[in-house]
PDB file of C-alpha atoms in Angstrom:
ATOM      1  CA  UNK A   1    -165.693 179.418 -96.963  1.00 73.00           C
ATOM      2  CA  UNK A   2    -163.234 182.156 -97.909  1.00 77.00           C
ATOM      3  CA  UNK A   3    -164.266 184.701-100.620  1.00 74.00           C
ATOM      4  CA  UNK A   4    -161.992 187.161-102.460  1.00 78.00           C
ATOM      5  CA  UNK A   5    -163.657 190.011-104.452  1.00 80.00           C
ATOM      6  CA  UNK A   6    -162.251 192.676-106.797  1.00 79.00           C
ATOM      7  CA  UNK A   7    -164.630 195.235-108.258  1.00 79.00           C
ATOM      8  CA  UNK A   8    -166.868 193.931-111.005  1.00 82.00           C
ATOM      9  CA  UNK A   9    -164.850 190.771-111.396  1.00 84.00           C
ATOM     10  CA  UNK A  10    -166.314 187.427-110.325  1.00 84.00           C
ATOM     11  CA  UNK A  11    -165.498 186.519-106.721  1.00 82.00           C
ATOM     12  CA  UNK A  12    -163.044 183.751-105.903  1.00 82.00           C
ATOM     13  CA  UNK A  13    -164.425 181.332-103.307  1.00 82.00           C
ATOM     14  CA  UNK A  14    -162.745 178.443-101.529  1.00 78.00           C
ATOM     15  CA  UNK A  15    -163.910 176.263 -98.689  1.00 84.00           C
ATOM     16  CA  UNK A  16    -161.725 174.919 -95.867  1.00 82.00           C
ATOM     17  CA  UNK A  17    -162.739 171.917 -93.754  1.00 81.00           C
ATOM     18  CA  UNK A  18    -161.418 171.561 -90.181  1.00 77.00           C
ATOM     19  CA  UNK A  19    -161.828 168.205 -88.418  1.00 80.00           C
ATOM     20  CA  UNK A  20    -161.391 167.982 -84.635  1.00 80.00           C
ATOM     21  CA  UNK A  21    -160.594 164.422 -83.628  1.00 76.00           C
ATOM     22  CA  UNK A  22    -161.521 162.955 -80.259  1.00 84.00           C
ATOM     23  CA  UNK A  23    -158.550 161.885 -78.195  1.00 87.00           C
ATOM     24  CA  UNK A  24    -157.559 158.281 -78.792  1.00 87.00           C
ATOM     25  CA  UNK A  25    -159.498 155.793 -76.697  1.00 89.00           C
ATOM     26  CA  UNK A  26    -157.736 154.348 -73.654  1.00 92.00           C
ATOM     27  CA  UNK A  27    -155.758 151.232 -74.445  1.00 95.00           C
ATOM     28  CA  UNK A  28    -156.067 148.475 -71.812  1.00 95.00           C
ATOM     29  CA  UNK A  29    -154.171 145.338 -72.793  1.00 97.00           C
ATOM     30  CA  UNK A  30    -155.572 143.175 -69.984  1.00 96.00           C
ATOM     31  CA  UNK A  31    -153.954 141.344 -67.115  1.00 96.00           C
ATOM     32  CA  UNK A  32    -150.569 139.682 -67.454  1.00 97.00           C
ATOM     33  CA  UNK A  33    -150.777 135.921 -67.964  1.00 95.00           C
ATOM     34  CA  UNK A  34    -148.776 132.936 -66.753  1.00 95.00           C
ATOM     35  CA  UNK A  35    -149.290 129.748 -68.752  1.00 96.00           C
ATOM     36  CA  UNK A  36    -147.638 126.359 -69.147  1.00 97.00           C
ATOM     37  CA  UNK A  37    -145.636 125.435 -72.216  1.00 95.00           C
ATOM     38  CA  UNK A  38    -148.159 122.722 -73.095  1.00 94.00           C
ATOM     39  CA  UNK A  39    -151.041 125.209 -73.406  1.00 93.00           C
ATOM     40  CA  UNK A  40    -152.891 124.495 -76.661  1.00 89.00           C
ATOM     41  CA  UNK A  41    -154.808 127.783 -76.996  1.00 91.00           C
ATOM     42  CA  UNK A  42    -153.711 131.281 -76.022  1.00 96.00           C
ATOM     43  CA  UNK A  43    -156.018 134.298 -76.347  1.00 96.00           C
ATOM     44  CA  UNK A  44    -155.345 137.935 -75.522  1.00 97.00           C
ATOM     45  CA  UNK A  45    -157.898 139.935 -73.532  1.00 95.00           C
ATOM     46  CA  UNK A  46    -157.660 143.666 -74.187  1.00 96.00           C
ATOM     47  CA  UNK A  47    -160.573 146.037 -73.571  1.00 95.00           C
ATOM     48  CA  UNK A  48    -162.574 146.603 -76.764  1.00 94.00           C
ATOM     49  CA  UNK A  49    -162.023 150.040 -78.377  1.00 93.00           C
ATOM     50  CA  UNK A  50    -165.331 151.405 -79.724  1.00 91.00           C
ATOM     51  CA  UNK A  51    -163.938 154.230 -81.890  1.00 91.00           C
ATOM     52  CA  UNK A  52    -160.738 154.898 -83.777  1.00 92.00           C
ATOM     53  CA  UNK A  53    -158.365 152.110 -84.662  1.00 93.00           C
ATOM     54  CA  UNK A  54    -156.746 149.566 -82.326  1.00 96.00           C
ATOM     55  CA  UNK A  55    -154.334 146.772 -83.038  1.00 97.00           C
ATOM     56  CA  UNK A  56    -151.908 144.353 -81.456  1.00 98.00           C
ATOM     57  CA  UNK A  57    -148.187 144.279 -82.129  1.00 97.00           C
ATOM     58  CA  UNK A  58    -145.564 141.983 -80.622  1.00 97.00           C
ATOM     59  CA  UNK A  59    -142.355 143.035 -78.910  1.00 97.00           C
ATOM     60  CA  UNK A  60    -141.237 139.391 -78.828  1.00 97.00           C
ATOM     61  CA  UNK A  61    -139.970 137.993 -82.144  1.00 96.00           C
ATOM     62  CA  UNK A  62    -141.738 134.990 -83.614  1.00 94.00           C
ATOM     63  CA  UNK A  63    -145.215 135.503 -82.160  1.00 96.00           C
ATOM     64  CA  UNK A  64    -148.047 135.107 -84.673  1.00 96.00           C
ATOM     65  CA  UNK A  65    -151.134 137.271 -84.059  1.00 97.00           C
ATOM     66  CA  UNK A  66    -154.176 135.740 -85.776  1.00 97.00           C
ATOM     67  CA  UNK A  67    -156.194 138.984 -85.990  1.00 97.00           C
ATOM     68  CA  UNK A  68    -154.215 142.071 -84.870  1.00 97.00           C
ATOM     69  CA  UNK A  69    -157.342 144.290 -84.844  1.00 96.00           C
ATOM     70  CA  UNK A  70    -159.303 141.946 -82.553  1.00 96.00           C
ATOM     71  CA  UNK A  71    -159.041 142.689 -78.852  1.00 96.00           C
ATOM     72  CA  UNK A  72    -159.289 139.012 -77.856  1.00 97.00           C
ATOM     73  CA  UNK A  73    -157.400 137.476 -80.750  1.00 97.00           C
ATOM     74  CA  UNK A  74    -155.600 134.164 -80.538  1.00 97.00           C
ATOM     75  CA  UNK A  75    -151.810 134.034 -80.758  1.00 97.00           C
ATOM     76  CA  UNK A  76    -149.173 131.348 -81.212  1.00 96.00           C
ATOM     77  CA  UNK A  77    -145.408 131.031 -81.256  1.00 95.00           C
ATOM     78  CA  UNK A  78    -144.754 132.169 -77.692  1.00 96.00           C
ATOM     79  CA  UNK A  79    -141.401 131.226 -76.171  1.00 96.00           C
ATOM     80  CA  UNK A  80    -140.419 130.006 -72.713  1.00 96.00           C
ATOM     81  CA  UNK A  81    -140.096 132.904 -70.304  1.00 96.00           C
ATOM     82  CA  UNK A  82    -141.345 136.420 -70.996  1.00 97.00           C
ATOM     83  CA  UNK A  83    -143.432 137.405 -74.046  1.00 97.00           C
ATOM     84  CA  UNK A  84    -144.695 140.980 -74.523  1.00 98.00           C
ATOM     85  CA  UNK A  85    -147.443 142.324 -76.763  1.00 98.00           C
ATOM     86  CA  UNK A  86    -148.729 145.895 -77.135  1.00 98.00           C
ATOM     87  CA  UNK A  87    -152.358 147.007 -77.639  1.00 98.00           C
ATOM     88  CA  UNK A  88    -152.388 150.438 -79.330  1.00 97.00           C
ATOM     89  CA  UNK A  89    -155.374 152.757 -79.817  1.00 96.00           C
ATOM     90  CA  UNK A  90    -155.275 155.667 -82.311  1.00 94.00           C
ATOM     91  CA  UNK A  91    -157.818 158.198 -83.537  1.00 92.00           C
ATOM     92  CA  UNK A  92    -156.988 160.617 -86.291  1.00 90.00           C
ATOM     93  CA  UNK A  93    -154.047 162.887 -85.539  1.00 88.00           C
ATOM     94  CA  UNK A  94    -154.338 162.543 -81.757  1.00 90.00           C
ATOM     95  CA  UNK A  95    -151.493 160.867 -79.883  1.00 89.00           C
ATOM     96  CA  UNK A  96    -151.836 157.106 -79.648  1.00 93.00           C
ATOM     97  CA  UNK A  97    -152.469 155.279 -76.378  1.00 94.00           C
ATOM     98  CA  UNK A  98    -150.804 151.947 -75.780  1.00 96.00           C
ATOM     99  CA  UNK A  99    -150.572 149.285 -73.076  1.00 97.00           C
ATOM    100  CA  UNK A 100    -148.344 146.223 -72.788  1.00 98.00           C
ATOM    101  CA  UNK A 101    -149.285 142.757 -71.582  1.00 98.00           C
ATOM    102  CA  UNK A 102    -146.740 140.136 -70.546  1.00 98.00           C
ATOM    103  CA  UNK A 103    -147.259 136.404 -70.991  1.00 97.00           C
ATOM    104  CA  UNK A 104    -144.949 134.226 -68.915  1.00 97.00           C
ATOM    105  CA  UNK A 105    -144.553 130.686 -70.284  1.00 97.00           C
ATOM    106  CA  UNK A 106    -143.485 128.143 -67.664  1.00 97.00           C
ATOM    107  CA  UNK A 107    -141.548 124.951 -68.392  1.00 97.00           C
ATOM    108  CA  UNK A 108    -143.111 121.616 -67.462  1.00 97.00           C
ATOM    109  CA  UNK A 109    -141.794 120.463 -64.064  1.00 98.00           C
ATOM    110  CA  UNK A 110    -139.522 117.461 -63.637  1.00 98.00           C
ATOM    111  CA  UNK A 111    -141.368 114.210 -62.934  1.00 98.00           C
ATOM    112  CA  UNK A 112    -141.599 113.697 -59.176  1.00 98.00           C
ATOM    113  CA  UNK A 113    -140.090 110.476 -57.771  1.00 98.00           C
ATOM    114  CA  UNK A 114    -140.668 110.035 -54.038  1.00 98.00           C
ATOM    115  CA  UNK A 115    -138.429 106.958 -53.701  1.00 97.00           C
ATOM    116  CA  UNK A 116    -139.211 103.400 -52.626  1.00 97.00           C
ATOM    117  CA  UNK A 117    -141.415 102.564 -49.649  1.00 98.00           C
ATOM    118  CA  UNK A 118    -139.517 102.030 -46.399  1.00 97.00           C
ATOM    119  CA  UNK A 119    -139.927  99.705 -43.410  1.00 96.00           C
ATOM    120  CA  UNK A 120    -138.284 100.383 -40.038  1.00 97.00           C
ATOM    121  CA  UNK A 121    -138.408  99.238 -36.440  1.00 95.00           C
ATOM    122  CA  UNK A 122    -139.755 101.620 -33.813  1.00 94.00           C
ATOM    123  CA  UNK A 123    -136.274 101.889 -32.318  1.00 94.00           C
ATOM    124  CA  UNK A 124    -135.257 104.288 -35.103  1.00 94.00           C
ATOM    125  CA  UNK A 125    -135.351 107.987 -34.211  1.00 94.00           C
ATOM    126  CA  UNK A 126    -135.458 109.451 -37.719  1.00 96.00           C
ATOM    127  CA  UNK A 127    -135.555 108.351 -41.344  1.00 97.00           C
ATOM    128  CA  UNK A 128    -134.464 110.023 -44.583  1.00 97.00           C
ATOM    129  CA  UNK A 129    -136.765 110.614 -47.514  1.00 98.00           C
ATOM    130  CA  UNK A 130    -135.364 109.968 -50.986  1.00 97.00           C
ATOM    131  CA  UNK A 131    -137.067 112.294 -53.465  1.00 98.00           C
ATOM    132  CA  UNK A 132    -135.429 113.223 -56.749  1.00 98.00           C
ATOM    133  CA  UNK A 133    -133.822 116.655 -57.146  1.00 97.00           C
ATOM    134  CA  UNK A 134    -135.842 118.527 -59.801  1.00 97.00           C
ATOM    135  CA  UNK A 135    -134.056 119.824 -62.877  1.00 97.00           C
ATOM    136  CA  UNK A 136    -137.060 122.052 -63.616  1.00 97.00           C
ATOM    137  CA  UNK A 137    -139.229 123.553 -60.894  1.00 97.00           C
ATOM    138  CA  UNK A 138    -139.035 123.265 -57.126  1.00 97.00           C
ATOM    139  CA  UNK A 139    -140.091 120.469 -54.793  1.00 98.00           C
ATOM    140  CA  UNK A 140    -141.852 120.311 -51.460  1.00 98.00           C
ATOM    141  CA  UNK A 141    -142.734 117.388 -49.177  1.00 98.00           C
ATOM    142  CA  UNK A 142    -146.325 117.292 -47.946  1.00 98.00           C
ATOM    143  CA  UNK A 143    -147.514 114.959 -45.154  1.00 98.00           C
ATOM    144  CA  UNK A 144    -150.531 113.003 -46.372  1.00 98.00           C
ATOM    145  CA  UNK A 145    -151.295 110.692 -43.472  1.00 97.00           C
ATOM    146  CA  UNK A 146    -149.786 109.292 -40.297  1.00 96.00           C
ATOM    147  CA  UNK A 147    -147.255 110.805 -37.921  1.00 95.00           C
ATOM    148  CA  UNK A 148    -143.860 112.438 -38.393  1.00 96.00           C
ATOM    149  CA  UNK A 149    -142.267 115.872 -38.568  1.00 97.00           C
ATOM    150  CA  UNK A 150    -140.460 116.879 -41.782  1.00 98.00           C
ATOM    151  CA  UNK A 151    -137.301 118.805 -40.921  1.00 97.00           C
ATOM    152  CA  UNK A 152    -136.921 120.614 -44.278  1.00 98.00           C
ATOM    153  CA  UNK A 153    -139.945 120.243 -46.591  1.00 98.00           C
ATOM    154  CA  UNK A 154    -138.099 121.779 -49.563  1.00 98.00           C
ATOM    155  CA  UNK A 155    -135.189 119.309 -49.445  1.00 98.00           C
ATOM    156  CA  UNK A 156    -135.506 116.178 -51.591  1.00 98.00           C
ATOM    157  CA  UNK A 157    -133.645 114.046 -49.009  1.00 98.00           C
ATOM    158  CA  UNK A 158    -134.858 115.660 -45.813  1.00 98.00           C
ATOM    159  CA  UNK A 159    -135.191 113.712 -42.585  1.00 98.00           C
ATOM    160  CA  UNK A 160    -138.418 112.857 -40.767  1.00 98.00           C
ATOM    161  CA  UNK A 161    -138.598 112.384 -37.001  1.00 97.00           C
ATOM    162  CA  UNK A 162    -141.325 111.585 -34.511  1.00 96.00           C
ATOM    163  CA  UNK A 163    -142.710 108.636 -36.476  1.00 97.00           C
ATOM    164  CA  UNK A 164    -145.079 106.393 -34.546  1.00 95.00           C
ATOM    165  CA  UNK A 165    -145.896 102.713 -35.070  1.00 95.00           C
ATOM    166  CA  UNK A 166    -147.981 102.343 -38.208  1.00 96.00           C
ATOM    167  CA  UNK A 167    -147.848 103.765 -41.709  1.00 96.00           C
ATOM    168  CA  UNK A 168    -147.138 107.359 -42.721  1.00 98.00           C
ATOM    169  CA  UNK A 169    -147.459 108.679 -46.269  1.00 98.00           C
ATOM    170  CA  UNK A 170    -145.526 111.648 -47.645  1.00 98.00           C
ATOM    171  CA  UNK A 171    -145.991 113.267 -51.062  1.00 98.00           C
ATOM    172  CA  UNK A 172    -143.177 114.842 -53.090  1.00 98.00           C
ATOM    173  CA  UNK A 173    -144.613 117.659 -55.222  1.00 98.00           C
ATOM    174  CA  UNK A 174    -142.594 119.414 -57.954  1.00 98.00           C
ATOM    175  CA  UNK A 175    -144.106 122.661 -59.255  1.00 97.00           C
ATOM    176  CA  UNK A 176    -143.202 125.008 -62.098  1.00 97.00           C
ATOM    177  CA  UNK A 177    -145.186 128.193 -62.640  1.00 94.00           C
ATOM    178  CA  UNK A 178    -148.647 127.652 -64.103  1.00 95.00           C
ATOM    179  CA  UNK A 179    -147.977 124.036 -65.090  1.00 97.00           C
ATOM    180  CA  UNK A 180    -149.740 121.178 -63.334  1.00 97.00           C
ATOM    181  CA  UNK A 181    -147.513 119.946 -60.516  1.00 98.00           C
ATOM    182  CA  UNK A 182    -145.961 116.467 -60.670  1.00 98.00           C
ATOM    183  CA  UNK A 183    -146.684 114.315 -57.596  1.00 98.00           C
ATOM    184  CA  UNK A 184    -145.479 111.028 -56.151  1.00 98.00           C
ATOM    185  CA  UNK A 185    -145.998 109.429 -52.740  1.00 98.00           C
ATOM    186  CA  UNK A 186    -143.915 107.194 -50.479  1.00 98.00           C
ATOM    187  CA  UNK A 187    -145.087 105.078 -47.558  1.00 98.00           C
ATOM    188  CA  UNK A 188    -143.018 104.755 -44.373  1.00 98.00           C
ATOM    189  CA  UNK A 189    -143.986 101.820 -42.150  1.00 97.00           C
ATOM    190  CA  UNK A 190    -142.828 101.721 -38.539  1.00 97.00           C
ATOM    191  CA  UNK A 191    -143.079  98.270 -36.978  1.00 95.00           C
ATOM    192  CA  UNK A 192    -143.437  97.704 -33.249  1.00 94.00           C
ATOM    193  CA  UNK A 193    -140.516  95.936 -31.585  1.00 93.00           C
ATOM    194  CA  UNK A 194    -141.327  92.249 -31.151  1.00 91.00           C
ATOM    195  CA  UNK A 195    -142.031  90.631 -27.801  1.00 91.00           C
ATOM    196  CA  UNK A 196    -138.829  89.399 -26.141  1.00 92.00           C
ATOM    197  CA  UNK A 197    -138.472  85.720 -26.940  1.00 95.00           C
ATOM    198  CA  UNK A 198    -138.338  83.164 -24.157  1.00 94.00           C
ATOM    199  CA  UNK A 199    -137.660  79.579 -25.194  1.00 94.00           C
ATOM    200  CA  UNK A 200    -138.513  78.225 -21.735  1.00 93.00           C
ATOM    201  CA  UNK A 201    -136.422  76.278 -19.246  1.00 93.00           C
ATOM    202  CA  UNK A 202    -134.156  73.443 -20.328  1.00 93.00           C
ATOM    203  CA  UNK A 203    -135.894  70.061 -20.270  1.00 92.00           C
ATOM    204  CA  UNK A 204    -134.963  66.413 -19.679  1.00 91.00           C
ATOM    205  CA  UNK A 205    -136.988  63.532 -21.089  1.00 90.00           C
ATOM    206  CA  UNK A 206    -136.689  59.765 -21.344  1.00 88.00           C
ATOM    207  CA  UNK A 207    -136.449  58.474 -24.898  1.00 86.00           C
ATOM    208  CA  UNK A 208    -139.633  56.529 -24.179  1.00 82.00           C
ATOM    209  CA  UNK A 209    -141.654  59.672 -23.530  1.00 83.00           C
ATOM    210  CA  UNK A 210    -144.821  59.847 -25.619  1.00 79.00           C
ATOM    211  CA  UNK A 211    -144.886  63.607 -25.971  1.00 85.00           C
ATOM    212  CA  UNK A 212    -142.098  66.148 -25.877  1.00 90.00           C
ATOM    213  CA  UNK A 213    -143.296  69.746 -25.946  1.00 92.00           C
ATOM    214  CA  UNK A 214    -141.371  72.938 -26.403  1.00 93.00           C
ATOM    215  CA  UNK A 215    -142.370  75.804 -24.130  1.00 93.00           C
ATOM    216  CA  UNK A 216    -141.773  79.165 -25.811  1.00 94.00           C
ATOM    217  CA  UNK A 217    -143.721  82.268 -24.827  1.00 95.00           C
ATOM    218  CA  UNK A 218    -146.608  83.387 -26.990  1.00 94.00           C
ATOM    219  CA  UNK A 219    -145.674  86.796 -28.494  1.00 93.00           C
ATOM    220  CA  UNK A 220    -148.080  89.693 -28.015  1.00 93.00           C
ATOM    221  CA  UNK A 221    -146.260  91.592 -30.766  1.00 92.00           C
ATOM    222  CA  UNK A 222    -144.927  89.810 -33.814  1.00 92.00           C
ATOM    223  CA  UNK A 223    -144.796  86.112 -34.646  1.00 94.00           C
ATOM    224  CA  UNK A 224    -142.499  83.361 -33.416  1.00 95.00           C
ATOM    225  CA  UNK A 225    -140.727  80.516 -35.176  1.00 96.00           C
ATOM    226  CA  UNK A 226    -138.749  77.545 -33.873  1.00 95.00           C
ATOM    227  CA  UNK A 227    -135.527  76.434 -35.489  1.00 96.00           C
ATOM    228  CA  UNK A 228    -133.262  73.459 -34.721  1.00 94.00           C
ATOM    229  CA  UNK A 229    -129.705  74.444 -33.856  1.00 93.00           C
ATOM    230  CA  UNK A 230    -128.332  71.059 -32.823  1.00 92.00           C
ATOM    231  CA  UNK A 231    -129.399  67.416 -33.095  1.00 90.00           C
ATOM    232  CA  UNK A 232    -131.625  65.437 -35.411  1.00 89.00           C
ATOM    233  CA  UNK A 233    -135.242  66.203 -34.610  1.00 91.00           C
ATOM    234  CA  UNK A 234    -138.488  67.226 -36.260  1.00 92.00           C
ATOM    235  CA  UNK A 235    -140.509  70.227 -35.066  1.00 94.00           C
ATOM    236  CA  UNK A 236    -144.169  69.478 -35.710  1.00 94.00           C
ATOM    237  CA  UNK A 237    -145.283  73.150 -35.928  1.00 95.00           C
ATOM    238  CA  UNK A 238    -142.441  75.636 -36.139  1.00 96.00           C
ATOM    239  CA  UNK A 239    -144.730  78.636 -35.554  1.00 95.00           C
ATOM    240  CA  UNK A 240    -146.429  77.230 -32.441  1.00 95.00           C
ATOM    241  CA  UNK A 241    -144.909  78.275 -29.108  1.00 95.00           C
ATOM    242  CA  UNK A 242    -145.626  74.897 -27.470  1.00 94.00           C
ATOM    243  CA  UNK A 243    -145.083  72.710 -30.507  1.00 94.00           C
ATOM    244  CA  UNK A 244    -144.334  69.033 -30.047  1.00 93.00           C
ATOM    245  CA  UNK A 245    -141.109  67.548 -31.402  1.00 93.00           C
ATOM    246  CA  UNK A 246    -140.098  64.143 -32.671  1.00 92.00           C
ATOM    247  CA  UNK A 247    -136.719  62.591 -31.812  1.00 90.00           C
ATOM    248  CA  UNK A 248    -135.388  59.143 -32.633  1.00 84.00           C
ATOM    249  CA  UNK A 249    -132.227  59.041 -30.560  1.00 88.00           C
ATOM    250  CA  UNK A 250    -131.140  60.057 -27.115  1.00 90.00           C
ATOM    251  CA  UNK A 251    -128.834  63.033 -26.855  1.00 91.00           C
ATOM    252  CA  UNK A 252    -128.854  66.816 -26.592  1.00 92.00           C
ATOM    253  CA  UNK A 253    -131.074  68.932 -28.814  1.00 93.00           C
ATOM    254  CA  UNK A 254    -130.992  72.699 -28.994  1.00 94.00           C
ATOM    255  CA  UNK A 255    -133.928  74.721 -30.300  1.00 94.00           C
ATOM    256  CA  UNK A 256    -134.091  78.425 -30.924  1.00 95.00           C
ATOM    257  CA  UNK A 257    -137.317  80.480 -30.472  1.00 95.00           C
ATOM    258  CA  UNK A 258    -137.236  83.641 -32.541  1.00 95.00           C
TER     259      UNK A 258
END
């Protein structure tokens, strides 16, 4: 207190109060976030301030902060791309401390379309994949099973070489930030070249013959089928290499073994 005296007169007394504030608590807004545009709940994650006052403010227009004084409050109204919010700590007359957190909102990726399944003969040296070009996000081909070397995994219509007989599966994956990737698969089937067909030597029969048999080779790869190219005859079993035939007239008959 401060006292002023003057002779026999009553003293004049006044009291002054001086408050010394602690420096403002550190403001830690938390780690930056990357989320997808279809996120249904977004919460901030600042470090709790145990003295003074702390609150959230938004640098991005349109964001609604449910409870600005709560360190882990929910928010809504974020926009695609960058969103910034500031966590500020103050205590009395001391300078404020603040920290900014950025929330990146990713667009949903384009729907992946890997193209139709393909069938080829083993004589082919390379094939071309037919994925769709993404409007949103980026795509990459991933081998799932089987053989084959992808020449450019990031190209929607890249080529694949080194395919072996059998089936190979490739997956076209389109990704965009934190959103769940879109995926689609395509199967490439490489068929072995068929056994060379051999219809047998030309034959001569008498019309009175009881049995006339064709004499094609039995394929080790693939299946065979007989067809009549010339004449009027009946093939008893078109898929049998040594099928019998029925003829009613003499003449020349030509059969093809495929």
